[in-house]
């Protein structure tokens, strides 16, 4: 798994590549929690290059969302592929965490 942090306007982006699974969850969790515990007001997870996500990855997304929502921040997902979107929809996460199709849709 590769993780790159970048900024688009007022959004802190965590760009993830590879698989988000229980073997590598600590890397992903650290990246999400560090930003969620910082002064970031908007965190967006870019999943464009993610090929797989399991329940541990979904758990980190939900925890990250709860952390930043508790202080009235914004947490969203970007560039979600069809397979991962189907999983998020099945677990109804798409009803809670905003999903954006492109960087232009942010804001």
JSON list of C-alpha atoms in Angstrom, two decimals, residues 28-105:
[
{"chain": "A", "resi": 28, "resn": "UNK", "atom": "CA", "xyz": [-3.90, 3.23, 6.61]},
{"chain": "A", "resi": 29, "resn": "UNK", "atom": "CA", "xyz": [-5.20, 3.76, 10.15]},
{"chain": "A", "resi": 30, "resn": "UNK", "atom": "CA", "xyz": [-2.17, 5.87, 11.08]},
{"chain": "A", "resi": 31, "resn": "UNK", "atom": "CA", "xyz": [-2.60, 8.10, 8.02]},
{"chain": "A", "resi": 32, "resn": "UNK", "atom": "CA", "xyz": [-6.32, 8.66, 8.64]},
{"chain": "A", "resi": 33, "resn": "UNK", "atom": "CA", "xyz": [-6.10, 9.11, 12.41]},
{"chain": "A", "resi": 34, "resn": "UNK", "atom": "CA", "xyz": [-3.15, 11.53, 12.24]},
{"chain": "A", "resi": 35, "resn": "UNK", "atom": "CA", "xyz": [-5.19, 13.89, 10.06]},
{"chain": "A", "resi": 36, "resn": "UNK", "atom": "CA", "xyz": [-8.44, 13.29, 11.96]},
{"chain": "A", "resi": 37, "resn": "UNK", "atom": "CA", "xyz": [-6.67, 14.16, 15.22]},
{"chain": "A", "resi": 38, "resn": "UNK", "atom": "CA", "xyz": [-5.01, 17.24, 13.70]},
{"chain": "A", "resi": 39, "resn": "UNK", "atom": "CA", "xyz": [-6.54, 20.63, 12.97]},
{"chain": "A", "resi": 40, "resn": "UNK", "atom": "CA", "xyz": [-7.70, 19.52, 9.52]},
{"chain": "A", "resi": 41, "resn": "UNK", "atom": "CA", "xyz": [-11.27, 20.68, 8.85]},
{"chain": "A", "resi": 42, "resn": "UNK", "atom": "CA", "xyz": [-11.77, 18.55, 5.74]},
{"chain": "A", "resi": 43, "resn": "UNK", "atom": "CA", "xyz": [-10.34, 15.10, 5.02]},
{"chain": "A", "resi": 44, "resn": "UNK", "atom": "CA", "xyz": [-10.92, 13.36, 1.72]},
{"chain": "A", "resi": 45, "resn": "UNK", "atom": "CA", "xyz": [-9.81, 9.77, 1.09]},
{"chain": "A", "resi": 46, "resn": "UNK", "atom": "CA", "xyz": [-8.93, 9.28, -2.61]},
{"chain": "A", "resi": 47, "resn": "UNK", "atom": "CA", "xyz": [-9.62, 5.64, -3.49]},
{"chain": "A", "resi": 48, "resn": "UNK", "atom": "CA", "xyz": [-8.88, 5.87, -7.23]},
{"chain": "A", "resi": 49, "resn": "UNK", "atom": "CA", "xyz": [-5.97, 3.43, -7.03]},
{"chain": "A", "resi": 50, "resn": "UNK", "atom": "CA", "xyz": [-7.41, 1.12, -4.38]},
{"chain": "A", "resi": 51, "resn": "UNK", "atom": "CA", "xyz": [-8.02, -2.38, -5.73]},
{"chain": "A", "resi": 52, "resn": "UNK", "atom": "CA", "xyz": [-9.56, -3.95, -2.62]},
{"chain": "A", "resi": 53, "resn": "UNK", "atom": "CA", "xyz": [-10.92, -2.96, 0.79]},
{"chain": "A", "resi": 54, "resn": "UNK", "atom": "CA", "xyz": [-12.01, -5.31, 3.56]},
{"chain": "A", "resi": 55, "resn": "UNK", "atom": "CA", "xyz": [-14.00, -4.78, 6.74]},
{"chain": "A", "resi": 56, "resn": "UNK", "atom": "CA", "xyz": [-10.97, -3.47, 8.63]},
{"chain": "A", "resi": 57, "resn": "UNK", "atom": "CA", "xyz": [-10.56, -0.72, 6.01]},
{"chain": "A", "resi": 58, "resn": "UNK", "atom": "CA", "xyz": [-14.23, 0.15, 6.19]},
{"chain": "A", "resi": 59, "resn": "UNK", "atom": "CA", "xyz": [-13.90, 0.32, 9.97]},
{"chain": "A", "resi": 60, "resn": "UNK", "atom": "CA", "xyz": [-11.11, 2.89, 9.65]},
{"chain": "A", "resi": 61, "resn": "UNK", "atom": "CA", "xyz": [-13.22, 4.97, 7.26]},
{"chain": "A", "resi": 62, "resn": "UNK", "atom": "CA", "xyz": [-16.13, 4.98, 9.73]},
{"chain": "A", "resi": 63, "resn": "UNK", "atom": "CA", "xyz": [-13.84, 5.78, 12.68]},
{"chain": "A", "resi": 64, "resn": "UNK", "atom": "CA", "xyz": [-12.16, 8.60, 10.77]},
{"chain": "A", "resi": 65, "resn": "UNK", "atom": "CA", "xyz": [-15.56, 9.99, 9.84]},
{"chain": "A", "resi": 66, "resn": "UNK", "atom": "CA", "xyz": [-16.72, 9.87, 13.48]},
{"chain": "A", "resi": 67, "resn": "UNK", "atom": "CA", "xyz": [-13.54, 11.55, 14.75]},
{"chain": "A", "resi": 68, "resn": "UNK", "atom": "CA", "xyz": [-13.80, 14.54, 12.42]},
{"chain": "A", "resi": 69, "resn": "UNK", "atom": "CA", "xyz": [-17.61, 14.75, 12.55]},
{"chain": "A", "resi": 70, "resn": "UNK", "atom": "CA", "xyz": [-17.41, 15.03, 16.35]},
{"chain": "A", "resi": 71, "resn": "UNK", "atom": "CA", "xyz": [-15.72, 18.40, 15.89]},
{"chain": "A", "resi": 72, "resn": "UNK", "atom": "CA", "xyz": [-17.95, 19.39, 12.98]},
{"chain": "A", "resi": 73, "resn": "UNK", "atom": "CA", "xyz": [-15.35, 18.75, 10.30]},
{"chain": "A", "resi": 74, "resn": "UNK", "atom": "CA", "xyz": [-15.89, 17.21, 6.88]},
{"chain": "A", "resi": 75, "resn": "UNK", "atom": "CA", "xyz": [-14.90, 13.67, 5.81]},
{"chain": "A", "resi": 76, "resn": "UNK", "atom": "CA", "xyz": [-15.50, 12.29, 2.32]},
{"chain": "A", "resi": 77, "resn": "UNK", "atom": "CA", "xyz": [-14.42, 9.75, -0.27]},
{"chain": "A", "resi": 78, "resn": "UNK", "atom": "CA", "xyz": [-13.16, 10.51, -3.76]},
{"chain": "A", "resi": 79, "resn": "UNK", "atom": "CA", "xyz": [-12.84, 8.46, -6.97]},
{"chain": "A", "resi": 80, "resn": "UNK", "atom": "CA", "xyz": [-14.51, 5.33, -5.64]},
{"chain": "A", "resi": 81, "resn": "UNK", "atom": "CA", "xyz": [-14.41, 2.45, -8.14]},
{"chain": "A", "resi": 82, "resn": "UNK", "atom": "CA", "xyz": [-17.51, 0.41, -8.97]},
{"chain": "A", "resi": 83, "resn": "UNK", "atom": "CA", "xyz": [-16.61, -2.67, -6.89]},
{"chain": "A", "resi": 84, "resn": "UNK", "atom": "CA", "xyz": [-15.73, -0.64, -3.81]},
{"chain": "A", "resi": 85, "resn": "UNK", "atom": "CA", "xyz": [-18.79, 1.56, -4.29]},
{"chain": "A", "resi": 86, "resn": "UNK", "atom": "CA", "xyz": [-21.00, -1.56, -4.35]},
{"chain": "A", "resi": 87, "resn": "UNK", "atom": "CA", "xyz": [-19.51, -2.65, -1.03]},
{"chain": "A", "resi": 88, "resn": "UNK", "atom": "CA", "xyz": [-19.98, 0.81, 0.51]},
{"chain": "A", "resi": 89, "resn": "UNK", "atom": "CA", "xyz": [-23.57, 0.89, -0.73]},
{"chain": "A", "resi": 90, "resn": "UNK", "atom": "CA", "xyz": [-24.25, -2.58, 0.65]},
{"chain": "A", "resi": 91, "resn": "UNK", "atom": "CA", "xyz": [-23.00, -1.47, 4.06]},
{"chain": "A", "resi": 92, "resn": "UNK", "atom": "CA", "xyz": [-24.95, 1.84, 3.69]},
{"chain": "A", "resi": 93, "resn": "UNK", "atom": "CA", "xyz": [-21.81, 3.91, 4.26]},
{"chain": "A", "resi": 94, "resn": "UNK", "atom": "CA", "xyz": [-22.71, 5.86, 1.12]},
{"chain": "A", "resi": 95, "resn": "UNK", "atom": "CA", "xyz": [-25.64, 7.30, 3.12]},
{"chain": "A", "resi": 96, "resn": "UNK", "atom": "CA", "xyz": [-23.31, 8.70, 5.81]},
{"chain": "A", "resi": 97, "resn": "UNK", "atom": "CA", "xyz": [-19.99, 9.56, 4.15]},
{"chain": "A", "resi": 98, "resn": "UNK", "atom": "CA", "xyz": [-20.17, 11.81, 1.06]},
{"chain": "A", "resi": 99, "resn": "UNK", "atom": "CA", "xyz": [-18.71, 10.30, -2.11]},
{"chain": "A", "resi": 100, "resn": "UNK", "atom": "CA", "xyz": [-17.30, 12.55, -4.82]},
{"chain": "A", "resi": 101, "resn": "UNK", "atom": "CA", "xyz": [-16.66, 11.48, -8.41]},
{"chain": "A", "resi": 102, "resn": "UNK", "atom": "CA", "xyz": [-13.94, 14.03, -9.13]},
{"chain": "A", "resi": 103, "resn": "UNK", "atom": "CA", "xyz": [-11.79, 16.72, -7.53]},
{"chain": "A", "resi": 104, "resn": "UNK", "atom": "CA", "xyz": [-13.94, 19.34, -9.24]},
{"chain": "A", "resi": 105, "resn": "UNK", "atom": "CA", "xyz": [-16.92, 18.12, -7.21]}
]
